[in-house]
Structures are given as structure tokens and as C-alpha cells.
Short mmCIF file of C-alpha atoms in Angstrom, two decimals:
data_model
loop_
_atom_site.label_atom_id
_atom_site.label_comp_id
_atom_site.label_asym_id
_atom_site.label_seq_id
_atom_site.Cartn_x
_atom_site.Cartn_y
_atom_site.Cartn_z
CA ILE A 7 99.54 96.23 79.38
CA ASP A 8 97.92 94.84 76.59
CA ILE A 9 94.96 97.00 75.79
CA GLU A 10 92.95 95.29 73.70
CA ILE A 11 92.68 92.65 76.04
CA TYR A 12 92.36 94.23 78.94
CA GLY A 13 89.14 96.56 78.48
CA GLY A 14 89.86 97.89 75.25
CA LEU A 15 90.77 101.51 76.70
CA SER A 16 91.63 104.07 74.14
CA MET A 17 95.04 105.84 74.20
CA GLN A 18 92.91 108.93 75.28
CA TYR A 19 91.96 107.32 78.42
CA LEU A 20 95.61 106.14 79.56
CA ASP A 21 96.56 109.61 78.62
CA GLU A 22 94.00 110.85 80.90
CA PHE A 23 94.96 108.43 83.75
CA LYS A 24 98.18 109.40 83.19
CA SER A 25 97.49 112.89 84.04
CA TYR A 26 95.57 111.83 86.81
CA GLY A 27 98.90 110.55 87.94
CA GLN A 28 100.41 113.41 87.52
CA LYS A 29 97.62 115.97 89.41
CA ILE A 30 98.28 114.09 92.36
CA ARG A 31 102.39 114.03 92.24
CA ASN A 32 101.44 117.97 91.62
CA SER A 33 99.14 118.41 94.46
CA ILE A 34 101.79 116.96 96.62
CA TYR A 35 104.46 118.95 95.68
CA ALA A 36 102.33 121.70 96.45
CA SER A 37 101.53 121.15 99.08
CA LEU A 38 105.03 120.60 100.84
CA ILE A 39 106.63 123.41 99.21
CA ASP A 40 104.93 126.53 100.92
CA GLY A 41 107.75 128.55 101.79
CA LYS A 42 110.67 126.05 101.20
CA LYS A 43 113.04 125.17 98.88
CA TYR A 44 112.44 121.68 97.13
CA GLU A 45 115.82 120.30 98.78
CA GLU A 46 114.19 120.67 102.14
CA ILE A 47 110.97 118.36 100.80
CA LYS A 48 112.79 116.36 98.42
CA ASN A 49 112.81 113.18 101.06
CA THR A 50 109.06 113.26 102.29
CA PHE A 51 108.36 114.25 99.21
CA ASN A 52 109.65 111.40 97.70
CA ASN A 53 108.23 109.12 100.60
CA LYS A 54 105.03 110.51 99.75
CA ILE A 55 105.15 109.16 96.23
CA ILE A 56 106.46 105.98 96.96
CA SER A 57 103.25 104.80 99.40
CA LEU A 58 100.87 106.59 97.14
CA SER A 59 102.16 104.63 94.24
CA ASN A 60 102.84 101.52 96.64
CA GLN A 61 99.29 101.87 98.16
CA ILE A 62 97.30 101.92 94.31
CA MET A 63 99.16 99.51 93.58
CA ASN A 64 98.19 97.10 96.37
CA GLY A 65 95.15 98.11 95.70
CA THR A 66 95.01 96.30 92.03
CA ASN A 67 95.87 92.99 93.86
CA SER A 68 92.94 93.24 95.80
CA SER A 69 89.32 93.47 94.22
CA PHE A 70 87.70 96.14 92.03
CA LYS A 71 86.02 97.66 94.86
CA GLN A 72 89.04 97.56 97.44
CA PHE A 73 90.44 99.44 94.57
CA ALA A 74 87.94 101.67 94.15
CA GLU A 75 88.10 102.73 97.73
CA THR A 76 92.20 103.32 97.49
CA LEU A 77 91.26 105.51 94.82
CA VAL A 78 88.80 107.66 96.49
CA ARG A 79 90.81 108.11 99.62
CA ILE A 80 93.45 109.48 97.48
CA ALA A 81 91.26 111.52 95.75
CA ILE A 82 89.55 113.43 98.70
CA SER A 83 92.95 113.63 100.85
CA HIS A 84 94.70 115.22 97.59
CA GLY A 85 91.87 117.27 96.67
CA VAL A 86 92.33 115.44 92.63
CA LEU A 87 89.17 114.17 91.72
CA LEU A 88 88.47 111.60 88.59
CA SER A 89 86.13 112.70 86.07
CA ASN A 90 82.49 111.44 85.42
CA GLU A 91 84.21 109.86 81.91
CA GLN A 92 87.33 108.48 84.13
CA LEU A 93 84.56 106.35 86.38
CA GLY A 94 82.68 105.61 83.73
CA VAL A 95 85.42 103.56 81.66
CA LEU A 96 86.34 101.76 85.44
CA ASN A 97 85.28 98.23 85.41
CA ASP A 98 86.41 94.95 86.99
CA ASN A 99 88.54 94.24 83.93
CA ASN A 100 90.73 96.72 83.94
CA TYR A 101 91.17 99.08 87.22
CA LYS A 102 94.48 97.06 87.37
CA ASP A 103 96.14 98.42 83.81
CA ILE A 104 94.65 101.58 84.99
CA GLY A 105 96.42 101.58 88.71
CA ALA A 106 99.57 100.45 87.25
CA ILE A 107 98.97 103.75 84.76
CA ILE A 108 98.59 106.28 87.56
CA ALA A 109 101.00 104.67 89.73
CA LEU A 110 103.70 104.54 87.28
CA ALA A 111 102.76 108.44 86.26
CA LEU A 112 102.61 109.47 89.99
CA ILE A 113 106.17 108.00 90.78
CA SER A 114 107.52 109.45 87.26
CA LYS A 115 108.99 113.46 86.79
CA SER A 116 106.92 114.84 83.55
CA PRO A 117 108.86 116.29 81.18
CA LYS A 118 108.39 119.45 82.44
CA GLU A 119 109.17 119.06 86.16
CA ASN A 120 112.96 119.89 86.55
CA LYS A 121 114.51 121.82 89.93
CA ALA A 122 113.77 125.58 88.40
CA ASP A 123 109.83 124.84 87.09
CA VAL A 124 109.09 122.17 89.54
CA ASP A 125 107.46 124.88 91.90
CA THR A 126 105.54 126.42 89.35
CA THR A 127 104.53 123.62 87.34
CA ALA A 128 102.44 122.10 91.00
CA LYS A 129 101.62 125.73 91.92
CA GLU A 130 99.88 126.01 88.53
CA GLU A 131 98.10 122.49 88.22
CA VAL A 132 97.01 123.57 91.90
CA SER A 133 95.35 126.61 90.93
CA LEU A 134 94.06 124.36 87.68
CA ILE A 135 92.19 121.78 90.12
CA GLU A 136 90.73 124.53 92.24
CA LYS A 137 88.90 125.97 89.55
CA ARG A 138 87.56 123.58 88.24
CA GLU A 139 83.70 123.18 88.44
CA ASP A 140 83.08 119.80 89.84
CA PHE A 141 85.61 120.63 92.72
#
């Protein structure tokens, strides 16, 4: 991703959109795990992650408006909202790169994610999401 050519995004915003993808991932996990073990939900979880990542990438192959609509649907259905700063950065010149970052983050395990602590990580993330003032 060429940051200079595509809208001059700073590394801060790249990290924020990467974090956004991870928040969506954690939200999906938390919605599925309720009282179950990871092995019981693994296939459903992976299928949802792949499907959402594919929706985002398809949105980047469309117009900026369609990409924005895809993000709105995902944000509403998974309760993970973009900040006003993130929305202010999105534009017609960089939405494809931002979409790729979100999709890659969505399908990537975070460094702290393993079988032992993935449940705690997801629940902590959902707890933080629920405490947001703009939620």
C-alpha cells in the first residue's frame, strides 16, 4: 500500500483501521462463544470472518458510496462503530487501501490471540465497545 500516492494516510490511521478490523473480529467471536468452547464455533467463526472480509474487498472494487454502505452495514450489525476521525479520513482516493487494511486485519489473528486467551480478549474488547460514549 503506497501511503503517499493514495491519500497521504499517516501510520496512525493505518493502525486505527487495522484495530477496527480486529474489533470486528472480536465482536464476532464474542457473539458466537457465549457458553461454548472454541472448537464448537471455529468453523462458523471462520466462515463469518471470511464472508465479511470478502464483502469489504468487494466494496473496494465498487464505488466509494457502495464501500461506505458496506462499512455501515458491518458497523451496525456488529456494533463496532467508526470514530468521527476515521470517517473524516475516508475518501474517494483512499477507500480501497483502507478497505484492504480492514479486511486483512479481520482475517488476521492478533498476536495475543491463541486458544487460551482468545475468549478473554474478545470479551474485553466487547466490554470496551459497550463503554464507548458514542455507542
